[in-house]
Amino acid sequence: MAPRTILYTGKGGVGKTSVAAATARTAAAAGIDTVVVSTDPAHSLADCLEVEVGSDPTAVGERLWAQQVAAQEEMERNWAAVQEWLGEMLLERGVDRISAEELTVPPGMDELFSLLQIKRHHEEERFGCVIVDCAPTGETLRLLSFPDVARWWLQKVFPQSSQMLNAARPFAKAVLDMTLPGEAVLDDVQRLVRNLIAMNEILRDNEHASVRLVMTPDRMVVDEARRTFTYLNLYGYLTDAVIVNRVFPEEVGAYFGPWRERQLAALADVEAAFAPVPVLRAPYFGEEVVGAPMLDLLGAEVFAGRDPAAVLHDGLTQELVVGADAAELRLDLPFAEKGDISLKKIGLELVVRVDGHKRTLMLPPALGDYEPTGASFDGAALHVTFDGPS
Ligand SMILES: Nc1ncnc2c1ncn2[C@@H]1O[C@H](COP(=O)(O)OP(=O)(O)OP(=O)(O)O)[C@@H](O)[C@H]1O
Ligand SMILES: [Mg+2]
């Protein structure tokens, strides 16, 4: 059976690694064989668990394994031929060796290869639960969201490309002074495309895979999480919970009073932006979240008796269909009654009010020039239509 796969993402420093490790400990304690996988080269997972963690799953407790993927090794395994070919080409063109090496690895590529561990665990079925501590903001997840383009390459371009390249090789060398990529390079690219398609299927299986957004109750952090939420929805990745970490408790006292007020306002924004996705919270502890007792405390606060491995919310809450000159947005509003609807678009932000419920969402940049033209509510979801730039 496919393992339950949970990806944690969010802005830098908000508590992704802590919450991922706490989730893994809580799931393992509930009797599930669990691995927590980190793609962070800073080895923060080992620090937070206070154990040694290798690049393969390392036993770190009862039913619990941890893994810090060695991005460099994954790159070498998967991308060596491309690196060699591109590197030589750049060197021939006078780029110095260090820059050439940098240039052969597009940004996010190492993270992407690290994420292929998800596919490995999916195929091996050794663990019941796979928890992934992702890079900030889940940029890499975007790279996994173009399976149609990838499929097209695979079907239309690759079958012909090696024959075409073989035919063009002498010409390219003689006339363009350029070495065309060989079979090994094509193999690397082809394997990558296949992997992207497979990963996309794994992550869009909403019965088993979901993303959880970690944030602190700070305006800028929340705004970034909202942008991530929008594109996760648009690409069909399920967000089944958001975690607001480091919330000042009531007893924080007068000195932090104004901070607490601001946090409460940000928490209201979080509810307005993410409902009906459950909003889980954890307090700002008096000490770092390091070691088993603190991680278990964090797990208990975040899940408050919920099953950490459950799919905590099913169904995408937004869906956007963009046509050439119009677009339609579906927005779940399960708690609203039929009533007055008001819409306001400020830049890329859409503010929707239905029957006293306020929902705000960040539209994707592609809708920047679109204007909302109408809205209807069918009792469970709001449908907003947009007209494109004329
Ligand atoms: N609820 C909390 N109360 C107090 N300290 C916390 C809390 N959550 C996390 N921390 C501490 O905040 C720091 C950052 O947390 P963590 O490393 O989990 O964040 P991160 O999002 O993984 O960061 P990065 O983006 O650098 O990977 C750590 O020192 C951690 O122990
Ligand atoms: Mg981290």
PDB file of C-alpha atoms in Angstrom, residues 65-188:
ATOM      1  CA  TRP A  65      13.748   6.417  11.259  1.00  0.00           C
ATOM      2  CA  ALA A  66      15.368   9.636  10.094  1.00  0.00           C
ATOM      3  CA  GLN A  67      17.154  10.438   6.855  1.00  0.00           C
ATOM      4  CA  GLN A  68      19.141  13.463   5.753  1.00  0.00           C
ATOM      5  CA  VAL A  69      19.432  13.221   2.009  1.00  0.00           C
ATOM      6  CA  ALA A  70      22.884  14.016   0.650  1.00  0.00           C
ATOM      7  CA  ALA A  71      21.904  16.319  -2.203  1.00  0.00           C
ATOM      8  CA  GLN A  72      25.348  16.190  -3.768  1.00  0.00           C
ATOM      9  CA  GLU A  73      25.290  12.392  -4.001  1.00  0.00           C
ATOM     10  CA  GLU A  74      21.832  12.459  -5.541  1.00  0.00           C
ATOM     11  CA  MET A  75      23.020  15.004  -8.088  1.00  0.00           C
ATOM     12  CA  GLU A  76      25.970  12.850  -9.018  1.00  0.00           C
ATOM     13  CA  ARG A  77      23.796   9.793  -9.356  1.00  0.00           C
ATOM     14  CA  ASN A  78      21.187  11.492 -11.510  1.00  0.00           C
ATOM     15  CA  TRP A  79      22.747  14.367 -13.371  1.00  0.00           C
ATOM     16  CA  ALA A  80      26.433  13.550 -13.910  1.00  0.00           C
ATOM     17  CA  ALA A  81      26.252  13.203 -17.690  1.00  0.00           C
ATOM     18  CA  VAL A  82      24.432  16.496 -18.147  1.00  0.00           C
ATOM     19  CA  GLN A  83      26.860  18.234 -15.810  1.00  0.00           C
ATOM     20  CA  GLU A  84      29.823  16.888 -17.692  1.00  0.00           C
ATOM     21  CA  TRP A  85      28.492  17.857 -21.108  1.00  0.00           C
ATOM     22  CA  LEU A  86      27.317  21.327 -20.069  1.00  0.00           C
ATOM     23  CA  GLY A  87      30.493  21.916 -18.053  1.00  0.00           C
ATOM     24  CA  GLU A  88      32.741  21.078 -21.010  1.00  0.00           C
ATOM     25  CA  MET A  89      30.729  23.273 -23.308  1.00  0.00           C
ATOM     26  CA  LEU A  90      30.970  26.212 -20.917  1.00  0.00           C
ATOM     27  CA  LEU A  91      34.706  25.670 -20.395  1.00  0.00           C
ATOM     28  CA  GLU A  92      35.247  25.616 -24.162  1.00  0.00           C
ATOM     29  CA  ARG A  93      33.492  28.959 -24.292  1.00  0.00           C
ATOM     30  CA  GLY A  94      35.845  30.486 -21.772  1.00  0.00           C
ATOM     31  CA  VAL A  95      33.735  30.269 -18.608  1.00  0.00           C
ATOM     32  CA  ASP A  96      36.001  29.575 -15.621  1.00  0.00           C
ATOM     33  CA  ARG A  97      35.768  26.163 -13.988  1.00  0.00           C
ATOM     34  CA  ILE A  98      34.018  27.203 -10.778  1.00  0.00           C
ATOM     35  CA  SER A  99      31.331  29.216 -12.540  1.00  0.00           C
ATOM     36  CA  ALA A 100      30.888  26.416 -15.076  1.00  0.00           C
ATOM     37  CA  GLU A 101      30.231  23.941 -12.274  1.00  0.00           C
ATOM     38  CA  GLU A 102      27.683  26.278 -10.697  1.00  0.00           C
ATOM     39  CA  LEU A 103      25.951  26.844 -14.002  1.00  0.00           C
ATOM     40  CA  THR A 104      25.418  23.163 -14.758  1.00  0.00           C
ATOM     41  CA  VAL A 105      23.064  22.852 -11.779  1.00  0.00           C
ATOM     42  CA  PRO A 106      19.946  25.008 -12.114  1.00  0.00           C
ATOM     43  CA  PRO A 107      18.655  26.453  -8.810  1.00  0.00           C
ATOM     44  CA  GLY A 108      16.435  24.021  -6.942  1.00  0.00           C
ATOM     45  CA  MET A 109      17.840  21.052  -8.841  1.00  0.00           C
ATOM     46  CA  ASP A 110      19.596  19.482  -5.866  1.00  0.00           C
ATOM     47  CA  GLU A 111      16.434  19.757  -3.793  1.00  0.00           C
ATOM     48  CA  LEU A 112      14.492  18.222  -6.632  1.00  0.00           C
ATOM     49  CA  PHE A 113      16.742  15.166  -6.718  1.00  0.00           C
ATOM     50  CA  SER A 114      16.530  14.903  -2.941  1.00  0.00           C
ATOM     51  CA  LEU A 115      12.752  14.823  -3.189  1.00  0.00           C
ATOM     52  CA  LEU A 116      13.042  11.740  -5.370  1.00  0.00           C
ATOM     53  CA  GLN A 117      13.494   9.883  -2.088  1.00  0.00           C
ATOM     54  CA  ILE A 118       9.720  10.206  -1.798  1.00  0.00           C
ATOM     55  CA  LYS A 119       9.409   8.053  -4.892  1.00  0.00           C
ATOM     56  CA  ARG A 120      11.891   5.559  -3.476  1.00  0.00           C
ATOM     57  CA  HIS A 121       9.895   5.184  -0.252  1.00  0.00           C
ATOM     58  CA  HIS A 122       6.705   4.970  -2.227  1.00  0.00           C
ATOM     59  CA  GLU A 123       8.086   2.059  -4.247  1.00  0.00           C
ATOM     60  CA  GLU A 124       9.794   0.265  -1.359  1.00  0.00           C
ATOM     61  CA  GLU A 125       6.713   0.374   0.898  1.00  0.00           C
ATOM     62  CA  ARG A 126       8.937  -0.102   3.914  1.00  0.00           C
ATOM     63  CA  PHE A 127       7.325   2.711   5.900  1.00  0.00           C
ATOM     64  CA  GLY A 128       3.701   3.426   6.656  1.00  0.00           C
ATOM     65  CA  CYS A 129       4.339   7.121   6.985  1.00  0.00           C
ATOM     66  CA  VAL A 130       6.864   9.337   5.195  1.00  0.00           C
ATOM     67  CA  ILE A 131       7.299  12.842   6.602  1.00  0.00           C
ATOM     68  CA  VAL A 132       9.286  15.288   4.497  1.00  0.00           C
ATOM     69  CA  ASP A 133      10.901  18.444   5.816  1.00  0.00           C
ATOM     70  CA  CYS A 134      11.064  20.503   2.601  1.00  0.00           C
ATOM     71  CA  ALA A 135      13.028  23.573   1.611  1.00  0.00           C
ATOM     72  CA  PRO A 136      11.473  26.974   2.381  1.00  0.00           C
ATOM     73  CA  THR A 137       8.285  27.910   0.485  1.00  0.00           C
ATOM     74  CA  GLY A 138       8.137  24.692  -1.485  1.00  0.00           C
ATOM     75  CA  GLU A 139       9.477  26.334  -4.638  1.00  0.00           C
ATOM     76  CA  THR A 140      10.645  22.937  -5.729  1.00  0.00           C
ATOM     77  CA  LEU A 141       7.127  21.566  -5.570  1.00  0.00           C
ATOM     78  CA  ARG A 142       6.381  23.891  -8.446  1.00  0.00           C
ATOM     79  CA  LEU A 143       8.908  22.051 -10.563  1.00  0.00           C
ATOM     80  CA  LEU A 144       6.877  18.932 -10.035  1.00  0.00           C
ATOM     81  CA  SER A 145       3.757  20.553 -11.360  1.00  0.00           C
ATOM     82  CA  PHE A 146       4.337  20.433 -15.088  1.00  0.00           C
ATOM     83  CA  PRO A 147       3.643  16.805 -15.913  1.00  0.00           C
ATOM     84  CA  ASP A 148       1.806  17.645 -19.114  1.00  0.00           C
ATOM     85  CA  VAL A 149       4.771  19.517 -20.492  1.00  0.00           C
ATOM     86  CA  ALA A 150       7.034  16.694 -19.344  1.00  0.00           C
ATOM     87  CA  ARG A 151       4.822  14.087 -20.968  1.00  0.00           C
ATOM     88  CA  TRP A 152       4.869  15.996 -24.229  1.00  0.00           C
ATOM     89  CA  TRP A 153       8.664  16.035 -24.242  1.00  0.00           C
ATOM     90  CA  LEU A 154       8.750  12.370 -23.516  1.00  0.00           C
ATOM     91  CA  GLN A 155       6.353  11.445 -26.311  1.00  0.00           C
ATOM     92  CA  LYS A 156       7.207  13.978 -28.993  1.00  0.00           C
ATOM     93  CA  VAL A 157      10.779  15.092 -28.535  1.00  0.00           C
ATOM     94  CA  PHE A 158      12.769  12.237 -27.046  1.00  0.00           C
ATOM     95  CA  PRO A 159      11.926   9.433 -29.459  1.00  0.00           C
ATOM     96  CA  GLN A 160      13.308  11.471 -32.332  1.00  0.00           C
ATOM     97  CA  SER A 161      15.977  13.389 -30.529  1.00  0.00           C
ATOM     98  CA  SER A 162      18.715  10.787 -30.401  1.00  0.00           C
ATOM     99  CA  GLN A 163      18.462  10.000 -34.134  1.00  0.00           C
ATOM    100  CA  MET A 164      18.368  13.666 -34.987  1.00  0.00           C
ATOM    101  CA  LEU A 165      21.321  14.415 -32.784  1.00  0.00           C
ATOM    102  CA  ASN A 166      23.341  11.595 -34.315  1.00  0.00           C
ATOM    103  CA  ALA A 167      22.652  12.974 -37.773  1.00  0.00           C
ATOM    104  CA  ALA A 168      23.537  16.518 -36.750  1.00  0.00           C
ATOM    105  CA  ARG A 169      26.665  15.661 -34.777  1.00  0.00           C
ATOM    106  CA  PRO A 170      29.347  16.045 -37.495  1.00  0.00           C
ATOM    107  CA  PHE A 171      27.702  19.223 -38.744  1.00  0.00           C
ATOM    108  CA  ALA A 172      27.500  20.792 -35.282  1.00  0.00           C
ATOM    109  CA  LYS A 173      31.138  20.006 -34.583  1.00  0.00           C
ATOM    110  CA  ALA A 174      32.383  21.354 -37.912  1.00  0.00           C
ATOM    111  CA  VAL A 175      30.167  24.367 -38.390  1.00  0.00           C
ATOM    112  CA  LEU A 176      28.980  25.453 -34.968  1.00  0.00           C
ATOM    113  CA  ASP A 177      32.045  24.262 -33.032  1.00  0.00           C
ATOM    114  CA  MET A 178      29.719  22.681 -30.536  1.00  0.00           C
ATOM    115  CA  THR A 179      29.509  19.164 -29.110  1.00  0.00           C
ATOM    116  CA  LEU A 180      25.947  17.903 -29.114  1.00  0.00           C
ATOM    117  CA  PRO A 181      24.798  15.916 -26.101  1.00  0.00           C
ATOM    118  CA  GLY A 182      25.407  12.170 -26.247  1.00  0.00           C
ATOM    119  CA  GLU A 183      23.182   9.259 -25.241  1.00  0.00           C
ATOM    120  CA  ALA A 184      24.145   9.493 -21.556  1.00  0.00           C
ATOM    121  CA  VAL A 185      22.945  13.088 -21.403  1.00  0.00           C
ATOM    122  CA  LEU A 186      19.658  12.199 -23.040  1.00  0.00           C
ATOM    123  CA  ASP A 187      19.294   9.293 -20.604  1.00  0.00           C
ATOM    124  CA  ASP A 188      19.714  11.657 -17.639  1.00  0.00           C
TER     125      ASP A 188
END
